[in-house]
CSV table of C-alpha atoms and ligand atoms in Angstrom, one decimal:
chain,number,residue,atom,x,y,z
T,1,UNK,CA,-24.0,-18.1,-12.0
T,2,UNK,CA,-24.3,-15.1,-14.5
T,3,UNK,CA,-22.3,-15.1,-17.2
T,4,UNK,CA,-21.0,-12.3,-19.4
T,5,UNK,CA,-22.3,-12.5,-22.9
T,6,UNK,CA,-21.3,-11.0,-26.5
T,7,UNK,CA,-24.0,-9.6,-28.7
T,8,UNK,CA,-22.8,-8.2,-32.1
T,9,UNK,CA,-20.1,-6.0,-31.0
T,10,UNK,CA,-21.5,-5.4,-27.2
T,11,UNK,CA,-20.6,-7.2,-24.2
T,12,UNK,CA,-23.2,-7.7,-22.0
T,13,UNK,CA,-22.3,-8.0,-18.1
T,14,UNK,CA,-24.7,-8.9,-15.4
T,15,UNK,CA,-24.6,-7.1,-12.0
T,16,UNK,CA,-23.0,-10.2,-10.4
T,17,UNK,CA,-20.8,-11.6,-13.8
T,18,UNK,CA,-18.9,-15.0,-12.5
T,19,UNK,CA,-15.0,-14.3,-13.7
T,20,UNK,CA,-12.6,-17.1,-13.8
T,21,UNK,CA,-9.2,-16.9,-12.0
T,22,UNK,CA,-6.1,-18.5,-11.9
T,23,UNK,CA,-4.3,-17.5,-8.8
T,24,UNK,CA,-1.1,-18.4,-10.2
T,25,UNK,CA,2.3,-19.9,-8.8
T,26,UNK,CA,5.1,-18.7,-6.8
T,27,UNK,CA,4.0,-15.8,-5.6
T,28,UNK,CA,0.7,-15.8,-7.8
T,29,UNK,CA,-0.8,-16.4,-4.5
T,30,UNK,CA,0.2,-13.8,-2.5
T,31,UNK,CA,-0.6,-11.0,-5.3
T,32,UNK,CA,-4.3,-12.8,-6.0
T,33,UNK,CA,-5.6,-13.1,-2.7
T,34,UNK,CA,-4.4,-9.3,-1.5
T,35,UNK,CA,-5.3,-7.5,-4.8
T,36,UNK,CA,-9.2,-9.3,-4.3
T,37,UNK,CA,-9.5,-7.5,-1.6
T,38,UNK,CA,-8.9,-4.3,-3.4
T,39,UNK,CA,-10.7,-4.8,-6.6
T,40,UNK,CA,-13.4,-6.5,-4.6
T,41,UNK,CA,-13.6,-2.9,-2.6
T,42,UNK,CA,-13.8,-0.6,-5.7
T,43,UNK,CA,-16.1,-2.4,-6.9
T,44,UNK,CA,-18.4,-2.2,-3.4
T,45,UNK,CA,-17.6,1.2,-3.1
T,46,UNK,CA,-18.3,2.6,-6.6
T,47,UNK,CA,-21.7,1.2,-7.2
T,48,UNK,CA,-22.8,0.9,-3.6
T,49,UNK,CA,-22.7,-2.8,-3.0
T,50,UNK,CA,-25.4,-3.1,-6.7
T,51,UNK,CA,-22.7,-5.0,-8.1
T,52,UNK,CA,-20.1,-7.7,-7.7
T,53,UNK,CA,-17.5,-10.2,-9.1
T,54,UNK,CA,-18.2,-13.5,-8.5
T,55,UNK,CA,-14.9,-14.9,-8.6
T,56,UNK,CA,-14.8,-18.5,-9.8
T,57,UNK,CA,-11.2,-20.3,-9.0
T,58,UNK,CA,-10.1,-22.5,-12.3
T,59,UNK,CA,-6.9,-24.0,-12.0
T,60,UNK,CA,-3.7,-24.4,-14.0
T,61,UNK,CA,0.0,-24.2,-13.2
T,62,UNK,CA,1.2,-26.4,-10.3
T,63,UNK,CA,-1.5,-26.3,-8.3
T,64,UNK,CA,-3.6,-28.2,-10.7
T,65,UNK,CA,-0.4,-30.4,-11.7
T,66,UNK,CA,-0.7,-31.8,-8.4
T,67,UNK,CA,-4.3,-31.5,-7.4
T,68,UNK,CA,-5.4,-33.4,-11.1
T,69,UNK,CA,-2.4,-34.3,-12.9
T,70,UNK,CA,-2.8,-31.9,-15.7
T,71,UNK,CA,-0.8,-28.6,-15.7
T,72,UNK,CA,-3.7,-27.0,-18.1
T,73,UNK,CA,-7.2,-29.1,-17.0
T,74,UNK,CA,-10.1,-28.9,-19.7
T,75,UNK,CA,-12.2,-27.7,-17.8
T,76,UNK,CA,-10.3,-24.1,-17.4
T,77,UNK,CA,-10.0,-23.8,-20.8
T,78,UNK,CA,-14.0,-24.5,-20.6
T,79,UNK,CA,-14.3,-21.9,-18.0
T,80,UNK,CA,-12.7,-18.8,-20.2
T,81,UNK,CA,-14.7,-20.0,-22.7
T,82,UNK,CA,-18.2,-20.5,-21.1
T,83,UNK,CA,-17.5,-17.4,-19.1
T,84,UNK,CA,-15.6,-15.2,-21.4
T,85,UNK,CA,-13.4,-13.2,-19.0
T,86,UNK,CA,-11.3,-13.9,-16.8
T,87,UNK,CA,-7.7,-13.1,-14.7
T,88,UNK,CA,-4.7,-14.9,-14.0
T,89,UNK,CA,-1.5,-14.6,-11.6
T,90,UNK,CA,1.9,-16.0,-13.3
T,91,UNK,CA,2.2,-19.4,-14.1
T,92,UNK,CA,5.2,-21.7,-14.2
T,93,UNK,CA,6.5,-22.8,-17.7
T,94,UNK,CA,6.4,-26.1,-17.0
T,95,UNK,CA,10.3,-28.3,-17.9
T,96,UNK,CA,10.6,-31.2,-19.7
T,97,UNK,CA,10.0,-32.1,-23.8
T,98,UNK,CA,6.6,-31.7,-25.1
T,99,UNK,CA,4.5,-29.4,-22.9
T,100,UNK,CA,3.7,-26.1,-24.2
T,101,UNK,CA,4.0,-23.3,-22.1
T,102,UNK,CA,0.6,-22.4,-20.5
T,103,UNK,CA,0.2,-19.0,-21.3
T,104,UNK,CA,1.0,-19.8,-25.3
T,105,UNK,CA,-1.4,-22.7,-24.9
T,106,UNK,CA,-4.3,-20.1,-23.4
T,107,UNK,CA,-3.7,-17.7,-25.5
T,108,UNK,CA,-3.7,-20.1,-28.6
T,109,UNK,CA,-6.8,-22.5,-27.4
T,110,UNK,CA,-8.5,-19.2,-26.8
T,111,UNK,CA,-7.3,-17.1,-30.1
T,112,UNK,CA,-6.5,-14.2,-28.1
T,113,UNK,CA,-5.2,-13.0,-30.8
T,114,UNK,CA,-4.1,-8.9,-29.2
T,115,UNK,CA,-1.8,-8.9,-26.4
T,116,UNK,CA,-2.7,-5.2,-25.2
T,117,UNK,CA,-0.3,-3.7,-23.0
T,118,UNK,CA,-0.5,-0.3,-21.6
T,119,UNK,CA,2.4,2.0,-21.0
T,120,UNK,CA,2.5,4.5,-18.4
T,121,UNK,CA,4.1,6.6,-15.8
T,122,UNK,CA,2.8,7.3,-12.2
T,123,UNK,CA,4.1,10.2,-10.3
T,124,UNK,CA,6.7,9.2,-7.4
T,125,UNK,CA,7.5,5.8,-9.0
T,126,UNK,CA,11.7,6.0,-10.0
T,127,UNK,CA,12.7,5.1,-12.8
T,128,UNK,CA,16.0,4.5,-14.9
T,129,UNK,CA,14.7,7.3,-17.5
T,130,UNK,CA,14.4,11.0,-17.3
T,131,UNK,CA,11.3,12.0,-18.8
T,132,UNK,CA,9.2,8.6,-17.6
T,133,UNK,CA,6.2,11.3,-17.6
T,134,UNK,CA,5.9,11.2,-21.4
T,135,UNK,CA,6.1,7.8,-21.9
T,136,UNK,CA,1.8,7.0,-22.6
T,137,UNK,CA,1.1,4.7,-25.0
T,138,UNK,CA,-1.2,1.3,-25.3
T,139,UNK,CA,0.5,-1.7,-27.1
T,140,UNK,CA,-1.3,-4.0,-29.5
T,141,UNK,CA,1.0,-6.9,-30.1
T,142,UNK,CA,-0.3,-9.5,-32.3
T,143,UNK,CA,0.1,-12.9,-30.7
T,144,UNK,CA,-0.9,-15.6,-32.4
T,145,UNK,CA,1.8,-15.8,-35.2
T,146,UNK,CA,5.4,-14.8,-36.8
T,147,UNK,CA,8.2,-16.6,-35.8
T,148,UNK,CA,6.4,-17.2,-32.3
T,149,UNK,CA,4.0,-19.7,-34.0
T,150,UNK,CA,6.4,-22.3,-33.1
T,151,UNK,CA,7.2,-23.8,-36.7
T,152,UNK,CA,10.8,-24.5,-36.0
T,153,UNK,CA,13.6,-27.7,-36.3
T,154,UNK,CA,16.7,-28.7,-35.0
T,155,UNK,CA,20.0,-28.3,-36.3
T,156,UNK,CA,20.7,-31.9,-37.8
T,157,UNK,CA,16.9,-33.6,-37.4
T,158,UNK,CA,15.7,-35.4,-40.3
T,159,UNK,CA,13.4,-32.3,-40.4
T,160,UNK,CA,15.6,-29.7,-40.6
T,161,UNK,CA,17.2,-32.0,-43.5
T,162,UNK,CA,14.6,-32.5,-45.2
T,163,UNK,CA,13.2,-28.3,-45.0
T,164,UNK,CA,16.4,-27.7,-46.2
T,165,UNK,CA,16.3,-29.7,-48.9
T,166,UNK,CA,12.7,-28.9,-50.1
T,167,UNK,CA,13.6,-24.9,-50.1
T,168,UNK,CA,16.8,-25.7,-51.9
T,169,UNK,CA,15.0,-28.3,-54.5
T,170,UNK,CA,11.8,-26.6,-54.9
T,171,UNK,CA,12.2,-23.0,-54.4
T,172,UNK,CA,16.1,-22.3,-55.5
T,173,UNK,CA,17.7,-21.3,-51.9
T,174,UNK,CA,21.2,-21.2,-52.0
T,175,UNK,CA,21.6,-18.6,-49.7
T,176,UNK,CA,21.8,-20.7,-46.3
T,177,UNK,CA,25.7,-20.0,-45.1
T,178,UNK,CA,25.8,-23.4,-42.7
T,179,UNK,CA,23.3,-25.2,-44.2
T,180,UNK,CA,24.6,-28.8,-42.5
T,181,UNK,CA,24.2,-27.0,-39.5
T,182,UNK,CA,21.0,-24.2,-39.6
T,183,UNK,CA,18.3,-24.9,-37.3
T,184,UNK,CA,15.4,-23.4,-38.7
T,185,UNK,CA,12.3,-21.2,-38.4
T,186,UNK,CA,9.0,-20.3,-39.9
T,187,UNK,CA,7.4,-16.8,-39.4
T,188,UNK,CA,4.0,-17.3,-41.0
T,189,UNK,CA,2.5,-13.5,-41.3
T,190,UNK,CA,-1.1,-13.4,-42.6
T,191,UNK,CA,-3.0,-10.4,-44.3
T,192,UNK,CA,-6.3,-12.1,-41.9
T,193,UNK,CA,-4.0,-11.6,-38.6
T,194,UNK,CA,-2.2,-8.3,-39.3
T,195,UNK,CA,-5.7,-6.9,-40.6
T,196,UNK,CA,-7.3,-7.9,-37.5
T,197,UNK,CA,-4.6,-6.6,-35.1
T,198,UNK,CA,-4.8,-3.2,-36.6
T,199,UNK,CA,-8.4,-2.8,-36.5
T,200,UNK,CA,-8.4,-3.5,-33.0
T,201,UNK,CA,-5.7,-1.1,-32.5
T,202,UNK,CA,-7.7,1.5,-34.5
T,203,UNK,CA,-10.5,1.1,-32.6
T,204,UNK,CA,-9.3,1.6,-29.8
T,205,UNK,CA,-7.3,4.4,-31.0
T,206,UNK,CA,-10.7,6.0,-31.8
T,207,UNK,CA,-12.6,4.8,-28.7
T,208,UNK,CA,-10.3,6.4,-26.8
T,209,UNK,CA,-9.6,9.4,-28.7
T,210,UNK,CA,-6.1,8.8,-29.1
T,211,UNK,CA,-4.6,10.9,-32.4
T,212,UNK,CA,-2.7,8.4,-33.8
T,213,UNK,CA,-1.5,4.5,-34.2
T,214,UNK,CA,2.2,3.7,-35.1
T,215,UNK,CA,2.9,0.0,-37.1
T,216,UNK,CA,5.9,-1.0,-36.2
T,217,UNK,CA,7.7,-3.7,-38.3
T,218,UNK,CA,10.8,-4.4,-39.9
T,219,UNK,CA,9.3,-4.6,-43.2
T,220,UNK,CA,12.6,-3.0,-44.7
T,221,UNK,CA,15.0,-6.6,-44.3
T,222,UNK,CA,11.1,-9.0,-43.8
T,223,UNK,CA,9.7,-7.1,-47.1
T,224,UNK,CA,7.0,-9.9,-47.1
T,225,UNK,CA,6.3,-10.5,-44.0
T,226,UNK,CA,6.9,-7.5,-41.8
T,227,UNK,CA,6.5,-5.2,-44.8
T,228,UNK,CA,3.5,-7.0,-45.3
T,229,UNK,CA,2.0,-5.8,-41.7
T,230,UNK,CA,3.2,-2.4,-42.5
T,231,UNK,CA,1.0,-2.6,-46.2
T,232,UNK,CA,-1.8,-4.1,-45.1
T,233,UNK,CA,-2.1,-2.0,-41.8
T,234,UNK,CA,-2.3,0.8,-44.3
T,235,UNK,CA,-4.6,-0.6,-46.7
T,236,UNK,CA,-6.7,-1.5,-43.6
T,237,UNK,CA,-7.0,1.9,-42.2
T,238,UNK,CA,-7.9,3.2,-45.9
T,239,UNK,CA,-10.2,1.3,-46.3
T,240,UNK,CA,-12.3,0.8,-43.1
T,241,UNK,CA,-11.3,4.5,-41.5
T,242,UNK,CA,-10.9,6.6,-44.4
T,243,UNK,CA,-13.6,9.3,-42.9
T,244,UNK,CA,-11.8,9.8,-39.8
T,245,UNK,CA,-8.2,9.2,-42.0
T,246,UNK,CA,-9.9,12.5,-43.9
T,247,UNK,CA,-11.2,13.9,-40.8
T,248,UNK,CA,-7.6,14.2,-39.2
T,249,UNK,CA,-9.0,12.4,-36.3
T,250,UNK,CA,-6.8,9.3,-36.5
T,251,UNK,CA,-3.2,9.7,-38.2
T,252,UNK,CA,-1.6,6.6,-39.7
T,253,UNK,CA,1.8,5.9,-39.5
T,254,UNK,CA,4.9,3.4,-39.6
T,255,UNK,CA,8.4,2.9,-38.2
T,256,UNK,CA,10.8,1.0,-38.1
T,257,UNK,CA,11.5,-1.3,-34.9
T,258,UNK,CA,14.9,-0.4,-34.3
T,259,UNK,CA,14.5,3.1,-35.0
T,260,UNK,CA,11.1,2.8,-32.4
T,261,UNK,CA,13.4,1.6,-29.8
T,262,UNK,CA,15.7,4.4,-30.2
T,263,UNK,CA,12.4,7.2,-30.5
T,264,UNK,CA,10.2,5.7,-27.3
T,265,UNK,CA,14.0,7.0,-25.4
T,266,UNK,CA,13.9,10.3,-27.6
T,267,UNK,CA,10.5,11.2,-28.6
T,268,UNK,CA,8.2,8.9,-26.8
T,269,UNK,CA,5.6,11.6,-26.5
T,270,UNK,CA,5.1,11.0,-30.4
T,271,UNK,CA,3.4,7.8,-29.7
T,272,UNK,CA,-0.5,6.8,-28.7
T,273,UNK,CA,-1.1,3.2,-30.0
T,274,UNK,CA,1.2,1.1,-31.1
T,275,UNK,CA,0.3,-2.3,-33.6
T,276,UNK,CA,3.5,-4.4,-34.3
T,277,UNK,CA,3.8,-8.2,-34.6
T,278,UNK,CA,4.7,-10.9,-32.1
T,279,UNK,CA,8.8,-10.6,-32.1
T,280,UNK,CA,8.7,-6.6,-31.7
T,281,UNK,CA,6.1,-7.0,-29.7
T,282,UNK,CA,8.1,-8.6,-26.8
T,283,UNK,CA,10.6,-6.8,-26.7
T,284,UNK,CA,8.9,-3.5,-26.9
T,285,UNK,CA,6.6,-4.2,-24.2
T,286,UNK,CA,9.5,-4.9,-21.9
T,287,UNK,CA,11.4,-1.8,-23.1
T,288,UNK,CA,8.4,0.6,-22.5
T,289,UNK,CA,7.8,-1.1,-19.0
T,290,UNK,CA,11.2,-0.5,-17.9
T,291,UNK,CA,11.4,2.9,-18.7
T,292,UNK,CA,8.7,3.6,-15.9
T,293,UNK,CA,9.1,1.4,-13.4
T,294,UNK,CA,9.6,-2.3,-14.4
T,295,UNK,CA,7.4,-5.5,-14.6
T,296,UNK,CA,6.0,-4.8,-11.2
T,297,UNK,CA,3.9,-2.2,-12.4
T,298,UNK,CA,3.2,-3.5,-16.1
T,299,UNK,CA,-0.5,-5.1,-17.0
T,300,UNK,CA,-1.2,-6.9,-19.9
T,301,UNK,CA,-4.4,-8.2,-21.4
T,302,UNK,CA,-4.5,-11.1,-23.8
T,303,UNK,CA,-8.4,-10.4,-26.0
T,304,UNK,CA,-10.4,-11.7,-28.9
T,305,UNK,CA,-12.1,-8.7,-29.6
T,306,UNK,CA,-14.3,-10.7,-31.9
T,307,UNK,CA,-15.6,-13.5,-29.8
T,308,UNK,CA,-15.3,-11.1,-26.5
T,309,UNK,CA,-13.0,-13.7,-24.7
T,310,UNK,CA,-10.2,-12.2,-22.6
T,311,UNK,CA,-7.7,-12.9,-19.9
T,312,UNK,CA,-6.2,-9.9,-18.0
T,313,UNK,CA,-2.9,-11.2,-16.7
T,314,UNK,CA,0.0,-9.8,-14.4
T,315,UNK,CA,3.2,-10.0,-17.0
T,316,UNK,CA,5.9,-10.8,-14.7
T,317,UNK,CA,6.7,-14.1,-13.9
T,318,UNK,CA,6.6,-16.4,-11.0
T,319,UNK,CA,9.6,-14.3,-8.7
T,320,UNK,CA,10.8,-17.4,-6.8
T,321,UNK,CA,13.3,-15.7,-5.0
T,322,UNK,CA,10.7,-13.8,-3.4
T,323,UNK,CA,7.8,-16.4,-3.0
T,324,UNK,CA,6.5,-16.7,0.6
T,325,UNK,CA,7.7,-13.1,1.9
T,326,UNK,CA,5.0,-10.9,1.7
T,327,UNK,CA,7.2,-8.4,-0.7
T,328,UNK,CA,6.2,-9.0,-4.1
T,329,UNK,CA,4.5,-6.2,-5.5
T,330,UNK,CA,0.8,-6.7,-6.3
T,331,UNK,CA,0.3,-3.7,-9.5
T,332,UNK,CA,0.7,-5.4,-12.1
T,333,UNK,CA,-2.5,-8.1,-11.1
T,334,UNK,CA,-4.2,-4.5,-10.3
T,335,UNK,CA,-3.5,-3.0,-12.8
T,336,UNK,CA,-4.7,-5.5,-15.0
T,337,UNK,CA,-7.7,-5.4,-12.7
T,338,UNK,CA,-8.2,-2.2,-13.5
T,339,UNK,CA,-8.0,-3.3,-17.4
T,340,UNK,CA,-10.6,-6.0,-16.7
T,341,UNK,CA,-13.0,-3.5,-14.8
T,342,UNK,CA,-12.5,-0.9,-18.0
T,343,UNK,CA,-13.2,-4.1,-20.6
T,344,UNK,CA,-16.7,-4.6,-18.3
T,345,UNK,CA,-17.5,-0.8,-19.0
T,346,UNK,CA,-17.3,-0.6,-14.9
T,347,UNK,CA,-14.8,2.3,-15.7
T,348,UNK,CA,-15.1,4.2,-12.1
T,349,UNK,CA,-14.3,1.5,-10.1
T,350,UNK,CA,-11.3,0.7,-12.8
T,351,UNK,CA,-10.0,4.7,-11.8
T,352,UNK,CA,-10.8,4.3,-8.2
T,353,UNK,CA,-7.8,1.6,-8.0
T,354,UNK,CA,-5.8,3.7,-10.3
T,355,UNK,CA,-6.2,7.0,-8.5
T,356,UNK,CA,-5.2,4.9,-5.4
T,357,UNK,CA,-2.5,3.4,-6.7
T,358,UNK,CA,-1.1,6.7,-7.9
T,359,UNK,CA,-2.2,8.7,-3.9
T,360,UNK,CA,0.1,6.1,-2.3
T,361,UNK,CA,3.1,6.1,-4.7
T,362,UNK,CA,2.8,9.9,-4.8
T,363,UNK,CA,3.2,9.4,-0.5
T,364,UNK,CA,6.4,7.1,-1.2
T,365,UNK,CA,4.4,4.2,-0.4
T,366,UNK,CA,4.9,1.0,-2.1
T,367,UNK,CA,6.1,-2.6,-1.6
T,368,UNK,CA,10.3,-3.0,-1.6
T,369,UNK,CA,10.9,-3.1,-5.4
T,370,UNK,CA,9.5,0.5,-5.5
T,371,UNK,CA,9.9,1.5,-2.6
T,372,UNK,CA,14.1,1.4,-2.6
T,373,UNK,CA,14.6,4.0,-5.2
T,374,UNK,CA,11.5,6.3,-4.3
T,375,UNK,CA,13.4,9.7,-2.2
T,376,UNK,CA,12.4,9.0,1.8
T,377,UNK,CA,10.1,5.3,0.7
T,378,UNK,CA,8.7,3.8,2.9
T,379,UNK,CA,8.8,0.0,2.5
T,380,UNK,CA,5.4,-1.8,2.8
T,381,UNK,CA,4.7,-6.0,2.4
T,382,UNK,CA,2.1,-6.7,0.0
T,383,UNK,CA,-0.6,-6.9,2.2
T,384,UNK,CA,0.1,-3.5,4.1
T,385,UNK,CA,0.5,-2.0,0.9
T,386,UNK,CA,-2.9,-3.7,-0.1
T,387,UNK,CA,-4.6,-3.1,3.1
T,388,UNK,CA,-3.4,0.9,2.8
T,389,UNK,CA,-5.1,0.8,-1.0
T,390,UNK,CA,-8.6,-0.4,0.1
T,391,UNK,CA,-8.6,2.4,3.1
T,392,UNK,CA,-7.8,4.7,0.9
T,393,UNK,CA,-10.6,4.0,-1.5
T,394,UNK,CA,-13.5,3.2,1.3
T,395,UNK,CA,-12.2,6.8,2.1
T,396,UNK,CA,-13.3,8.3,-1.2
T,397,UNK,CA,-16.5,10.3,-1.2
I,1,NAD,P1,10.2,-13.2,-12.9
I,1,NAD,O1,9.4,-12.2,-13.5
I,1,NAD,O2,9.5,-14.3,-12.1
I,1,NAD,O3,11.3,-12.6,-11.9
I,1,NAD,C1,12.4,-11.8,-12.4
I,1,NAD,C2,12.8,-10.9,-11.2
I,1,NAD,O4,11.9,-9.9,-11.0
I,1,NAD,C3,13.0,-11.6,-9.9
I,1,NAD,O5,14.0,-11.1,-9.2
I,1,NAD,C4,11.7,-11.3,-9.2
I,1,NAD,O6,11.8,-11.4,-7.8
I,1,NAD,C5,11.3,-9.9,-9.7
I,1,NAD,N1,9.9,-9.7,-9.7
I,1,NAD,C6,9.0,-10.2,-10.7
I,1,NAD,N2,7.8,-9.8,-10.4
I,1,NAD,C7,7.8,-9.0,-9.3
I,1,NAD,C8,6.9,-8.3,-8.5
I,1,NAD,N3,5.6,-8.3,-8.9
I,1,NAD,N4,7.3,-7.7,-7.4
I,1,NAD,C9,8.6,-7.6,-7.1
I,1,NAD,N5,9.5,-8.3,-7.8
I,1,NAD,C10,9.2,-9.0,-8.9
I,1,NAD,O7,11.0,-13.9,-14.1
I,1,NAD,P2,11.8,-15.3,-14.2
I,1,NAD,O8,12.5,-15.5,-12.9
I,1,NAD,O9,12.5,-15.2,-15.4
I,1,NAD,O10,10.7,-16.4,-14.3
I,1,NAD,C11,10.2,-17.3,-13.2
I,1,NAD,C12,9.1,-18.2,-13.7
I,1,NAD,O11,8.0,-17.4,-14.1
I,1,NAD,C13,9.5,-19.1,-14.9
I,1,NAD,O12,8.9,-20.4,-14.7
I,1,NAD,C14,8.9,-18.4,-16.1
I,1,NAD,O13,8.6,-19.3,-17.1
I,1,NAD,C15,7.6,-17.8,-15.5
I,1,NAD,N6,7.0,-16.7,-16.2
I,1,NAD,C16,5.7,-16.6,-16.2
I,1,NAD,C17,5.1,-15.5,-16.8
I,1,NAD,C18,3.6,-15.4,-16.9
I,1,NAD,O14,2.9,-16.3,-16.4
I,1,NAD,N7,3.0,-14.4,-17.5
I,1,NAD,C19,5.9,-14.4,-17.3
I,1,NAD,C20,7.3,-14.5,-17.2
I,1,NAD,C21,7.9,-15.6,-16.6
């Protein structure tokens, strides 16, 4: 099995790298096994059959729940990290006290600390918004702290007693309206994981010659901690990019969240990369996606751009109501495919899916979701629509 390697800051990849998956639950397996045969194609087709995915199936989610008894077994965790990359379909967040949800709990065992989430429009796809065609930008959303770091207690625990009695005590609160009846929360927001965010988001920035990255934050109510972001992301970009800062090659700059949400509907062509912290994070990511098309179309990529590790991921969820009836729409695992070729530097077979993608939603043709509001679309299940997508790329020259 040949395993992709990190060496300095390159990744080295094999002809035949072994990738981890995690086909997912609900409809995880409907979407996993028809987008395989796509990426599986592109990959064939673009370099001639010289190279090729050896998929390795790791398992988390129900399926390992009932095959071992563990909803997150070791050895996956072992797998991303002997292997690097990998992919995974949507998981269930398991109920009940105590258990984490299994995407946190990768993302944390792993440190992927950039959730990277690109935002864009393809021609045919409807959309609730006017101008969907400006809407282009790559979000870096840090994702391993703020208030999402889970430091948090119950309203009337001996905990939350005793936090509220230490800050009042020891560090002169008095400004807690209810304190008898506060839950509370930590958001712990480090210079270490802001600085790293934003250099990634730089980079990339620069990589792909991208004019400028945005920090968004709500530094001006959080002056310590999302001010904090907003200062060090600055100093950061001073200090590490000042030549390219000089150069006019890169432009720094800062908003605030709220008045983001309101520009990405007004001005979104202002944006390339976007850093911001967990919170924002979320519900940016969703905002952007809905304004051209929805989570069906949406990847997301959870990286360590340090250590290499990374797991591309389709960022809806399970769909229950749809599990079993060959309609869920399969872009979002393609996309993130497509991601996943790009991170391998296997960039051609990465566009070959996406210029696909784009021929058959150009055509009207896309599974129901789409399909409905598209002028004259024609409704395809996921494996027609899959089926049409690898014809359409064994017919490229
Ligand atoms: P969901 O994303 O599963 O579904 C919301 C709605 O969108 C449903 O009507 C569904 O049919 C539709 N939908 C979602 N993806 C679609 C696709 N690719 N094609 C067509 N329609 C699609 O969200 P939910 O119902 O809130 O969550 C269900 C389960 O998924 C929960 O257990 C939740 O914790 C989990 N979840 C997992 C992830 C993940 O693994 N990344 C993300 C979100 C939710």
């Amino acid at each position: 099995m040949a395993k992709i390697t990190k060496n300095g800051d390159q990744l080295i990849v094999p002809e035949n790298p072994t990738i981890p998956f995690i086909e997912g639950d609900g409809v995880g397996k409907e979407i996993w096994q028809n987008a395989r045969k796509v990426i599986d194609k592109s990959v064939e087709k673009t370099y001639n059959g010289k190279r090729k995915i050896e998929w390795k199936e790791v398992l988390a989610g129900e399926k390992a729940f009932n095959t071992t008894g563990s909803w997150l077994p070791d050895e996956t965790i072992d797998a991303f990290r002997k292997y690097l990359v990998g992919i995974k379909g949507p998981l269930t967040t398991p109920i009940g006290g105590g258990i984490r949800s299994l995407n946190v709990a990768l993302r944390q065992d792993l440190d992927l600390f950039s959730c990277v989430r690109p935002v864009r429009w393809f021609k045919g796809v409807t959309t609730p918004y006017k101008y969907p065609e400006k809407v282009n930008m790559v979000i870096f959303r840090e994702n391993t702290e703020d208030i999402y770091a889970g430091i948090e207690w119950m309203q009337g625990t001996e905990e939350a007693k005793k936090f509220y009695k230490f800050i009042r005590e020891e560090l002169g609160v008095t400004k807690v309206r209810f304190p008898e009846t506060s839950s509370f929360g930590v958001k712990p927001v480090s210079v270490d994981g802001s600085e790293r965010l934003i250099r990634c988001a730089i980079q990339y920035a620069l990589e792909h010659n991208l004019p400028s990255v945005t920090l968004v934050h709500k530094g001006n109510i959080m002056k310590f901690t999302e001010g904090g972001f907003k200062t060090w992301g600055y100093e950061l970009a001073k200090r590490e990019f000042g030549k390219e800062l000089e150069s006019g090659k890169l432009v720094i700059k800062d908003v605030i969240a709220d008045a983001f949400l309101q520009n990405t509907l007004l001005k979104p062509e202002e944006y390339h990369v976007v850093a911001t912290l967990n919170l924002n994070g979320d519900y940016i990511s969703d905002q952007l996606a809905a304004m051209v098309g929805g989570i069906g179309i949406a990847p997301g990529a959870n990286i360590n751009y340090s250590t290499g590790h990374a797991i591309f991921e389709a960022t809806h969820g399970t769909a229950p109501d749809i599990v079993g009836l060959n309609k869920v729409n399969p872009s979002s695992l393609l996309l993130s495919a497509v991601m996943l070729l790009e991170y391998l530097g296997w960039n051609e077979a990465g566009e070959l899916i996406t210029n696909g993608l784009e021929e058959l939603f150009n055509a009207s043709r896309a599974t129901a979701d789409l399909a409905r509001f598209m002028e004259n679309g024609h409704s395809l299940t996921t494996s027609e629509f899959c089926d049409e997508l690898v014809e359409v790329i064994q017919s490229k020259a």
